[in-house]
XYZ file of C-alpha atoms in Angstrom:
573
model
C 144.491 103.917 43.724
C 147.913 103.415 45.000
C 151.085 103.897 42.392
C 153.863 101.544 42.741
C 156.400 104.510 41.696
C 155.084 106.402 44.819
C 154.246 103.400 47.602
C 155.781 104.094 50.993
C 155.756 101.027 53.319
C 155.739 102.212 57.453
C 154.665 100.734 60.402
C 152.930 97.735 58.707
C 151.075 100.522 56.015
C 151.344 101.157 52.770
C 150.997 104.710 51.722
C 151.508 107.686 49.156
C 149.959 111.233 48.544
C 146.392 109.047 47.331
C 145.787 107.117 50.548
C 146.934 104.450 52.438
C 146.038 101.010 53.095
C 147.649 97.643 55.540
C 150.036 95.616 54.125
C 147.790 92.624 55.253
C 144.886 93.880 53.340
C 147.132 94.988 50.465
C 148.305 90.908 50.391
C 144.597 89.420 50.719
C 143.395 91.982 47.039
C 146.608 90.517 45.691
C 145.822 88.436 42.337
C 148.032 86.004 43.459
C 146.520 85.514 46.955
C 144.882 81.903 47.666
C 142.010 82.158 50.117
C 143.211 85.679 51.211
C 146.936 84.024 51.824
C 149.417 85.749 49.994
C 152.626 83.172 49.867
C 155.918 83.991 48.214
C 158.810 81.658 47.515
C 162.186 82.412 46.508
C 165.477 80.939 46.371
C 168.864 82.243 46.688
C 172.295 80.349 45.499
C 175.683 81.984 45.692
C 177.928 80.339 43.216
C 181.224 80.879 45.456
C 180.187 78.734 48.133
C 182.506 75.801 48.435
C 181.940 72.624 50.436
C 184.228 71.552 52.487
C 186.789 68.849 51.274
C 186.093 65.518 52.884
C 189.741 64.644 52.972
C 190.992 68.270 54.096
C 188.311 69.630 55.726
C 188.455 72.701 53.569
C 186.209 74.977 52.348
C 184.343 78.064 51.870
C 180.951 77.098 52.702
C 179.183 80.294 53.014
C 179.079 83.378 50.848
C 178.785 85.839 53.552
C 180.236 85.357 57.676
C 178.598 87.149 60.553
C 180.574 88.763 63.099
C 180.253 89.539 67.090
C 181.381 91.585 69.760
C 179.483 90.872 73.209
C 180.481 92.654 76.726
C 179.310 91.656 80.090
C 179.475 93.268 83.721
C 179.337 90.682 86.444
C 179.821 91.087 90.551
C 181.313 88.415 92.111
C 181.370 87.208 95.778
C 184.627 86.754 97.264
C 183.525 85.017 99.808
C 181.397 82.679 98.121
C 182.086 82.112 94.937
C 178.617 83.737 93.314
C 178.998 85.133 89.729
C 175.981 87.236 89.156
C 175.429 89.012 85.794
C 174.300 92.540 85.774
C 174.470 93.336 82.442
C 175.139 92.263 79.051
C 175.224 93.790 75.489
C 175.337 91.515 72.032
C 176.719 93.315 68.924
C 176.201 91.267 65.598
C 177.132 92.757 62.054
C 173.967 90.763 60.461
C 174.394 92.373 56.858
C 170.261 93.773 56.193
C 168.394 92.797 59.022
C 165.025 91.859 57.362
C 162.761 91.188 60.319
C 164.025 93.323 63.237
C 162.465 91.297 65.832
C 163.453 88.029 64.768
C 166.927 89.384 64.122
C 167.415 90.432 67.776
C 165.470 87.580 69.784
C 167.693 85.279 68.036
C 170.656 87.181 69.715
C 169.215 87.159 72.551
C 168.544 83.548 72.686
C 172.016 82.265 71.410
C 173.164 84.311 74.099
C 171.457 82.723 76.956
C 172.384 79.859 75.171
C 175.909 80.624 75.646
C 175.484 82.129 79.347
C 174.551 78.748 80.172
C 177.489 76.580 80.167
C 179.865 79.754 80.436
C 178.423 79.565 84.022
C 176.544 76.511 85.252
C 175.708 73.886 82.426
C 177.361 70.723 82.231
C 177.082 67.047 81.942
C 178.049 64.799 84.479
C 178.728 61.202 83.888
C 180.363 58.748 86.648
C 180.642 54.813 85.425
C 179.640 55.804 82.126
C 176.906 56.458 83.439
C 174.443 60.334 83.181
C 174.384 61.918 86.932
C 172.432 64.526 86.432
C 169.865 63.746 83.056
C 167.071 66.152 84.310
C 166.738 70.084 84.904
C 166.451 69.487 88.636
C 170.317 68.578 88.428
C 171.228 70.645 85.419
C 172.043 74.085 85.951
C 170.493 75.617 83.214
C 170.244 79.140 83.695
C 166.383 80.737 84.696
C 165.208 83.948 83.803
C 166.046 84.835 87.414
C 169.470 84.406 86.779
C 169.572 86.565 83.810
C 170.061 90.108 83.145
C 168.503 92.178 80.658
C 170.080 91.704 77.100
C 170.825 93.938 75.100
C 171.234 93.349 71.091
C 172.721 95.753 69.322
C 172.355 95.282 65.285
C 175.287 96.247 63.276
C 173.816 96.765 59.600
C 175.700 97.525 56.824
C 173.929 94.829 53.424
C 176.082 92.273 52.484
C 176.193 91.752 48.382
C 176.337 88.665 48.321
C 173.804 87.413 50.947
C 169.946 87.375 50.472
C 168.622 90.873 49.958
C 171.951 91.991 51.745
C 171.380 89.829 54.927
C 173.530 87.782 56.486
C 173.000 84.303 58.573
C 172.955 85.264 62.594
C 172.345 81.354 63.247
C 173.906 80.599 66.959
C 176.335 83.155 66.980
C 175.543 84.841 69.776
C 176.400 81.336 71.426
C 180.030 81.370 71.248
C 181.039 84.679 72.454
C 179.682 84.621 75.943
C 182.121 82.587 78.037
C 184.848 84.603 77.108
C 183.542 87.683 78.088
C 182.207 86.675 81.131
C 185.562 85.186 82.256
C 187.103 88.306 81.287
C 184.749 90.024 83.611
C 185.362 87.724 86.381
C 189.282 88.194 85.756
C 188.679 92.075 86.102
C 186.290 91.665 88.895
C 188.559 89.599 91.235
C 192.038 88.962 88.942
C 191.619 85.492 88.552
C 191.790 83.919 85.593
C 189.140 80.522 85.155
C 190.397 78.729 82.213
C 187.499 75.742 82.994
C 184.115 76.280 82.009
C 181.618 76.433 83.807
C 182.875 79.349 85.936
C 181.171 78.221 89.156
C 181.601 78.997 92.448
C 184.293 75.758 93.330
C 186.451 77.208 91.349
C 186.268 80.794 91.840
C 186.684 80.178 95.525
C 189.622 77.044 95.194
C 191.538 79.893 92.730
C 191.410 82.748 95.237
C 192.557 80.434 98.267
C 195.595 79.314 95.688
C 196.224 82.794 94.526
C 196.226 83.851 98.339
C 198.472 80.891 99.701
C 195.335 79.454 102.339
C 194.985 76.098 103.563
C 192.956 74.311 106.048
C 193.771 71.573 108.192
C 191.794 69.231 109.956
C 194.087 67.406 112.469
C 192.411 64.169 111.543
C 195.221 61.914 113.830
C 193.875 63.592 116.421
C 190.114 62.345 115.525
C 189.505 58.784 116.161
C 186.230 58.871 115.221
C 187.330 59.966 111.797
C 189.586 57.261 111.577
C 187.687 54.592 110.162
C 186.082 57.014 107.400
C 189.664 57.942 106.174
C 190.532 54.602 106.115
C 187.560 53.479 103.476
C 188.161 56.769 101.694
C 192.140 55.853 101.120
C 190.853 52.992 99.824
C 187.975 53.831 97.378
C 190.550 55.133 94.348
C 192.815 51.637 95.433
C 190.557 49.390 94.349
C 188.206 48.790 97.059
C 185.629 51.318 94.857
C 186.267 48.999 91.772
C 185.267 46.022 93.910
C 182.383 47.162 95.616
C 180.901 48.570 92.057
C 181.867 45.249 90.316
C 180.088 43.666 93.043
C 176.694 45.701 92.620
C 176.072 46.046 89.032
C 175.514 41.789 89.648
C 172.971 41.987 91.856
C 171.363 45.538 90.635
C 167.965 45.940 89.318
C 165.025 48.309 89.732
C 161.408 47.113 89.345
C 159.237 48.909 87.599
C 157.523 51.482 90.011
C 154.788 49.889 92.051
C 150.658 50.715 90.378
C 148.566 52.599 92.582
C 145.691 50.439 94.067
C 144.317 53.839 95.706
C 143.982 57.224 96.345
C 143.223 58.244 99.476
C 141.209 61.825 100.456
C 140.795 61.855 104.228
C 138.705 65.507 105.278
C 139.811 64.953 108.947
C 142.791 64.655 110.548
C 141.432 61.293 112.284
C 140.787 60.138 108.942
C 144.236 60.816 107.712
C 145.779 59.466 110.167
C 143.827 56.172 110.381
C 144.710 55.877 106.363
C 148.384 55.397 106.957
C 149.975 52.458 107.148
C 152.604 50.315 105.978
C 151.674 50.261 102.315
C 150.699 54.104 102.191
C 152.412 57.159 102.134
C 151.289 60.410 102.497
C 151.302 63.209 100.214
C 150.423 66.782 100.283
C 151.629 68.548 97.634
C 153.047 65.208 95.593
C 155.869 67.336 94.509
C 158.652 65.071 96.080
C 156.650 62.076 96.518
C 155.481 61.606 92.854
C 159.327 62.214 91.366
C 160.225 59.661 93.939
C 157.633 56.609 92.570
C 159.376 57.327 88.820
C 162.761 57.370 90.602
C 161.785 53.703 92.262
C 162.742 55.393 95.725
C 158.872 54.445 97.277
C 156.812 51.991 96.311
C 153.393 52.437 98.489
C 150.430 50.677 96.883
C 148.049 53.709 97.947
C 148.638 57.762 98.660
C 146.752 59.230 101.293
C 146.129 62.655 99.817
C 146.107 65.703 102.624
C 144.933 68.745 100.504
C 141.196 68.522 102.018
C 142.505 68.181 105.838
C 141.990 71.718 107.033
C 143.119 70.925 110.596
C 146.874 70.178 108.836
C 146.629 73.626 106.485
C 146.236 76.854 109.208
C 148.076 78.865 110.831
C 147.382 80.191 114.442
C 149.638 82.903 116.504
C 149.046 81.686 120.017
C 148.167 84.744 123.212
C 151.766 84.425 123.937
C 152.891 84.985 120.238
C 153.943 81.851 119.565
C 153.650 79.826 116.168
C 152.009 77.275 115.058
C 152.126 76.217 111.450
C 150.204 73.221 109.717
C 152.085 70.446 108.099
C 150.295 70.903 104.881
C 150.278 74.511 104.584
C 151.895 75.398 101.600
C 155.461 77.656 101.368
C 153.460 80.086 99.753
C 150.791 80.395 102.122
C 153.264 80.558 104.973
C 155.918 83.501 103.059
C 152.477 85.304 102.631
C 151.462 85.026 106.279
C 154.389 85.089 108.185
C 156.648 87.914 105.962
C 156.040 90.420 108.739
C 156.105 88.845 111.488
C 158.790 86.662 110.462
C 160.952 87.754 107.633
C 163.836 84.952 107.811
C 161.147 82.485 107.196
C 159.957 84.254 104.208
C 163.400 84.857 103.163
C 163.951 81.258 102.978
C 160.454 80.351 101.162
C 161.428 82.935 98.604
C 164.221 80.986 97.545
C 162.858 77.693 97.146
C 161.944 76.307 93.649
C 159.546 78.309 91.886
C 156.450 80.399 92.404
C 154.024 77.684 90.792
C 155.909 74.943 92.833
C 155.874 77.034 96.137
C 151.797 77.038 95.578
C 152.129 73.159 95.783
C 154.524 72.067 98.365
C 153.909 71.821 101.685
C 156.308 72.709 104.810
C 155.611 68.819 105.951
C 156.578 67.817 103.042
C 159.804 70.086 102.256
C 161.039 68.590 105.325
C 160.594 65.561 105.124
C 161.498 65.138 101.396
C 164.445 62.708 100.702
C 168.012 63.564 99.853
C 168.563 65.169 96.401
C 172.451 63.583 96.057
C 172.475 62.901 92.235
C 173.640 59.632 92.141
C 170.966 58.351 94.824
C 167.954 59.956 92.866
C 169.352 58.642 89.199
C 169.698 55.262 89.307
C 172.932 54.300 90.541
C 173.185 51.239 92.832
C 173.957 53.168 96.202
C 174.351 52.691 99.988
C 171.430 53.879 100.556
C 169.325 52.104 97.705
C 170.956 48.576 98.132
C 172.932 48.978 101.664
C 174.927 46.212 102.112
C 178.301 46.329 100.378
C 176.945 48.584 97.564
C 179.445 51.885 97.569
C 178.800 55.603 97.430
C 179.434 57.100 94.016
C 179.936 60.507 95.558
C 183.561 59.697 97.344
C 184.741 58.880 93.720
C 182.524 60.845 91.978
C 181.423 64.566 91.182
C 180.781 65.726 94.879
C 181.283 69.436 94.755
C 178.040 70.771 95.045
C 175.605 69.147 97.144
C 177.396 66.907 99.476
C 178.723 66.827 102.919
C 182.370 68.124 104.486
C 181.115 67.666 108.110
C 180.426 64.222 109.364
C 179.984 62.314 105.884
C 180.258 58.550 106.450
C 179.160 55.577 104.639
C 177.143 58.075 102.686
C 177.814 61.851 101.875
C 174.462 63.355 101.309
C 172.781 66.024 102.667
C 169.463 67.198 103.884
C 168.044 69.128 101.497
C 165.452 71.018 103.182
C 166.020 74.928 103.852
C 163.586 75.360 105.931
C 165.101 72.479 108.263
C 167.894 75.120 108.453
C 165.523 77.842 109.417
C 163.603 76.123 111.959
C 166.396 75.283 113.521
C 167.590 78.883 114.398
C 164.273 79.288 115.484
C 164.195 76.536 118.155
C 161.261 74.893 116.319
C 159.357 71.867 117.605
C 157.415 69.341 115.536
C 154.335 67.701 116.398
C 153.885 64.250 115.215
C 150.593 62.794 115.525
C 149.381 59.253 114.543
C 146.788 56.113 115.931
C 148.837 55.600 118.983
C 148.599 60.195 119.988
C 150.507 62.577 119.715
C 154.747 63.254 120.254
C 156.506 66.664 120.010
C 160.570 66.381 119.535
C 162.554 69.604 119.166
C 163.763 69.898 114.885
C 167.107 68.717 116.026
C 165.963 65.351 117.216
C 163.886 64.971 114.047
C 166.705 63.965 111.465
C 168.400 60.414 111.855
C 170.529 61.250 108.858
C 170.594 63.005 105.221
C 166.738 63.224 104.314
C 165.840 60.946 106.727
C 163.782 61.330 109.710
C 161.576 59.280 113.086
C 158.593 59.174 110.619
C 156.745 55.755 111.551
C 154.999 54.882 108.030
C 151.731 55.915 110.115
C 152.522 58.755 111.415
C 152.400 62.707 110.114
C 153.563 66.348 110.778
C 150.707 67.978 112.538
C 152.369 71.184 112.837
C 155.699 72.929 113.530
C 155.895 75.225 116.456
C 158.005 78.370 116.987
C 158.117 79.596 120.577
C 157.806 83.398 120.820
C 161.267 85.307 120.965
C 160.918 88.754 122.467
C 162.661 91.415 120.308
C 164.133 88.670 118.078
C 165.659 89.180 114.807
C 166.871 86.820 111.668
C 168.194 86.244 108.705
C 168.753 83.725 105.940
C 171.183 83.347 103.346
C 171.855 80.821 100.611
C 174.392 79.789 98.051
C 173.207 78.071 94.542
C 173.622 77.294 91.212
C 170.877 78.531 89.441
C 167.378 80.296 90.930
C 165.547 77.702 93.155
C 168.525 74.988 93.107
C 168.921 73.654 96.549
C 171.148 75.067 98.838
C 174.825 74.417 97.957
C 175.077 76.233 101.537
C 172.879 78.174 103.434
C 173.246 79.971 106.430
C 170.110 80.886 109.055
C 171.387 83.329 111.816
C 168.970 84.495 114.631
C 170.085 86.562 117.501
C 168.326 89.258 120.490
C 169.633 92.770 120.271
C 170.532 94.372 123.381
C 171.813 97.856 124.025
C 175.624 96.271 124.007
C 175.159 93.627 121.349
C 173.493 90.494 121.118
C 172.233 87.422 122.614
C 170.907 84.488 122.386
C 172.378 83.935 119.220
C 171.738 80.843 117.142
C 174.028 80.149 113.846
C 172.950 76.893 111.545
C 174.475 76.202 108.437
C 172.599 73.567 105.494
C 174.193 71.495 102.617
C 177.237 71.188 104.891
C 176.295 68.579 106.599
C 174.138 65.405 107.061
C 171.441 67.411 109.189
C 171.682 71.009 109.460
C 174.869 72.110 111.475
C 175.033 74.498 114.569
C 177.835 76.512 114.816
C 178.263 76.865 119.096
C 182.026 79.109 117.962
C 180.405 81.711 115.703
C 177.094 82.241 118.372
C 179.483 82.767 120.819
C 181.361 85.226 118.647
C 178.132 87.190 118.227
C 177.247 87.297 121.931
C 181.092 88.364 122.680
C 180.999 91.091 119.832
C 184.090 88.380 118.552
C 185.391 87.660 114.921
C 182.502 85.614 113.682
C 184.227 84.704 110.698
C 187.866 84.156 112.642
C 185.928 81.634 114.965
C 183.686 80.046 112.043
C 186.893 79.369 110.311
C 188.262 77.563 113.160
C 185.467 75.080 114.416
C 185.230 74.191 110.823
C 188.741 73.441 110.067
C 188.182 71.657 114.078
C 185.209 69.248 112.176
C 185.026 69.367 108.687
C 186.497 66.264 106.916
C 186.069 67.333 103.318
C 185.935 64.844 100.247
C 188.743 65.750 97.612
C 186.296 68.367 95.781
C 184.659 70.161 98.318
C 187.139 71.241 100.379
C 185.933 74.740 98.913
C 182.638 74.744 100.899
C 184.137 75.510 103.535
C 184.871 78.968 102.788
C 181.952 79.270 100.749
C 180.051 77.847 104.126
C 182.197 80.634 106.220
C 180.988 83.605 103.586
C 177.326 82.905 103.436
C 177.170 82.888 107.272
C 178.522 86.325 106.782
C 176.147 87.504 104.316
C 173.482 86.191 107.033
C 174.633 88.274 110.237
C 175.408 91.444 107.949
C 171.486 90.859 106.766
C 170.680 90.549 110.758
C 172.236 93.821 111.538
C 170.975 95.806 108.729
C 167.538 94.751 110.406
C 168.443 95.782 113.727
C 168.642 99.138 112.455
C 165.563 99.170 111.003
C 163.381 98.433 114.175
């Protein structure tokens, strides 16, 4: 028998000199147990608390106050903008902490909490209207983007809180965006007042602090002309008139009910399934979102999971690639991370593992554009044409729109691997009814996520000619793990005993279609300054909108992180 003057309660037992015995079996012999459930209720009321005065607003409304004291180390990017935490520690004075675990997970938690909109979280709203109302446009931070945190618990028993505990509540919430930007100001010696701390303004306070402008020269552009024209005239009234003008005219049907689901086997099959009321879908990771978004209507989906032909991969005698339309990015970063790292580079940076198992290369590039007024509602160019405006000239355009050769609208292509396949001279093999065509990547883009896809036609395959000796490398800015590319650099080049050659530099997310860069290959053949002569052919064709000015330089840095990844690799072979 145990003695209540002598219990001892460790590790989940209760003991003394006598024996021992689990606190869970100890609670089921309880007399008071129900059904082997031991439940105990108390109450606690501090007498001191005061409610806050309606009138003044004051009050003492808790007996006891928690304290913090939180410190981060972050590296950031001078060259693009990229705060990355690398560590982070969470004191909180929490009086008794009863349940350890609970204690410190809820630190934890109020700390991501905080992390969040210290560096990425916000809410954008243009017309009074949400831009970005789901995840995919909300940078809330992944556990990818997190370091490890660590709680430290500060206990000391408060008297006048339960059993000496104090409330730990969301704490850990507010003191997070202070340190950070305290880190960033020791990291770089700027000082971000405006929260989130993201990469726009990181890079816009360094070029302030350091005195540098670009220019652009646009009187001697004439093909720029017109564009400035409509842009001097968006915030004068033409913007009010052109949205007064849509939201008469703009409504959305309801999105269109399936009649059918296709499930060709054979590529003949698939192909013969398409049509004018069908659209093809191999993954259904872009094409289902863009049904709820009323972006497609097709009355049937011809499904290619169960085409074989459209899912291998074959290395041709002469090394050459060929890669099937519906493989998945998973299969392919498997495959191909040998023999072609930059690919798998790229792959590894796209969504998420489970979503990587799902998409399809096809389908990544021919997914449509992910500008955040286009996929949430608003009455667009490119969802009414016409006289309907672009919301991102006016609006919040600092992320994912274009400062090279925007016009009526300022999206991008989203696809990275468009990027990649570009450096790598890839050609794409459309096939439908009428045969096959094969058009180099370049000639496959008409515009931001939009492409020569005939309703009946597909992506057979994408094929990389062999390279001897060639090397790559892939870089990307973003807001949160698996965002799309803010920008993105893909740099392939030949070594050769005095440098390099046939180089080939493409930037994404800077412009409609992915951008070559002729100044900075040439730089890399010549053993020039790569950044020097990026700088220049950018300030020689950028047109920026009055946010994103700062991509740019961000667009400059990234293709810097890409040829310093290049080299490294040259050493290793």
């Amino acid at each position: 028998m145990l003695f209540r003057s002598a219990l001892v309660l460790e590790n989940g037992v209760v003991r003394n000199a006598r024996g021992s015995v689990a606190i869970g079996e100890l609670a089921r012999r309880s007399n008071e147990a129900v059904e082997g459930v031991l439940s105990i209720e108390t109450s606690f009321v501090e007498a001191n608390v005061e409610m806050a005065d309606r009138e003044t607003g004051q009050g003492n409304v808790s007996a006891s106050y928690n304290f913090a004291a939180h410190a981060a180390r972050v590296t950031v990017d001078r060259r693009t903008g990229r705060v990355r935490l690398l560590d982070y520690v969470a004191a909180h004075d929490v009086g008794i902490a009863i349940n350890t675990t609970l204690v410190e997970t809820q630190a934890i938690g109020g700390t991501v909490m905080g992390i969040g909109p210290a560096l990425g979280e916000e809410v954008i709203f243009e017309q009074g209207k949400m831009a970005n109302p789901a995840f995919l446009h909300y940078a809330l931070p992944r556990a990818g983007d997190l370091p490890r945190i660590r709680p430290i618990l500060i206990e000391g028993g408060d008297p006048l809180g339960p059993y000496g505990a104090k409330a730990i509540g969301e704490c850990g919430v507010n003191p997070p965006a202070a340190a950070i930007a305290n880190a960033v100001h020791d990291a770089i010696g700027v000082r971000v007042r405006d929260l989130p701390i993201t990469p726009d303004k990181i890079l816009t306070a360094l070029a302030a602090r350091e005195g540098r402008t670009r220019r652009h020269a646009l009187w001697r552009r004439p093909s720029r002309w017109w564009v400035a024209l409509v842009r001097w005239a968006y915030p004068r009234g033409l913007f009010k008139l052109l949205h007064a003008r849509t939201q008469r005219f703009t409504s959305f049907a309801d999105p269109v009910p399936l009649s059918a689901v296709d499930t060709p086997r054979t590529l003949r099959d698939a192909v013969t399934a398409l049509g004018a009321d069908a659209m093809a879908s191999g993954g259904g990771t872009d094409v289902q979102l863009r049904r709820r978004q009323r972006l497609a209507a097709p009355r049937r989906l011809v499904s290619l999971k169960a085409v074989a032909e459209l899912r291998g991969i074959r290395i041709d005698p002469d090394d050459a690639i060929e890669i099937g339309g519906a493989a998945t990015l998973a299969t392919v970063g498997r495959e191909l991370r040998e023999r072609l790292p930059i690919l798998a580079e790229c792959i590894d940076t796209i969504a998420s593992a489970q979503l990587r198992e799902m998409a399809t290369v096809a389908g990544n590039l021919a997914q449509a554009k992910r500008c955040w007024f286009f996929r949430n509602g608003f009455g667009c160019y490119k969802r009414l044409g016409g006289v309907a405006p672009c919301y991102a000239i006016e609006g919040d355009h600092r992320f994912h729109h274009a400062v090279i050769d925007g016009h009526r609208c300022q999206a991008t292509t989203p696809s990275d691997l468009a990027t990649v396949f570009r450096a790598l001279d890839a050609e794409l093999v459309l096939v439908s009814r009428r045969g096959e065509r094969r058009l180099p990547i370049g000639a496959f883009y008409t515009g931001p996520g939009e492409t020569v896809l005939a309703a009946d036609e597909l992506i057979r395959a994408i094929r990389l000619p062999a390279v001897a000796g060639r090397l790559g490398a892939f870089a990307k800015l973003r807001l949160y793990e698996g965002d799309f590319a803010i920008v993105s650099a893909a740099v392939t080049a030949v070594p050769t005993p005095d440098g390099w050659r046939h180089a080939h530099v493409v930037l994404g997310g800077v412009a409609p279609v992915a951008w070559r860069s002729r100044a900075a290959e040439n730089a890399i053949e010549t053993g020039g300054d790569l950044r020097k002569s990026l700088d220049a052919e950018l300030d020689a064709h950028a047109h920026p909108l009055r946010r994103n000015a700062w991509k740019l330089d961000a667009a400059a840095g990234i293709a810097e992180e890409a040829f310093e990844r290049l080299t490294s690799r040259q050493g290793g072979r």
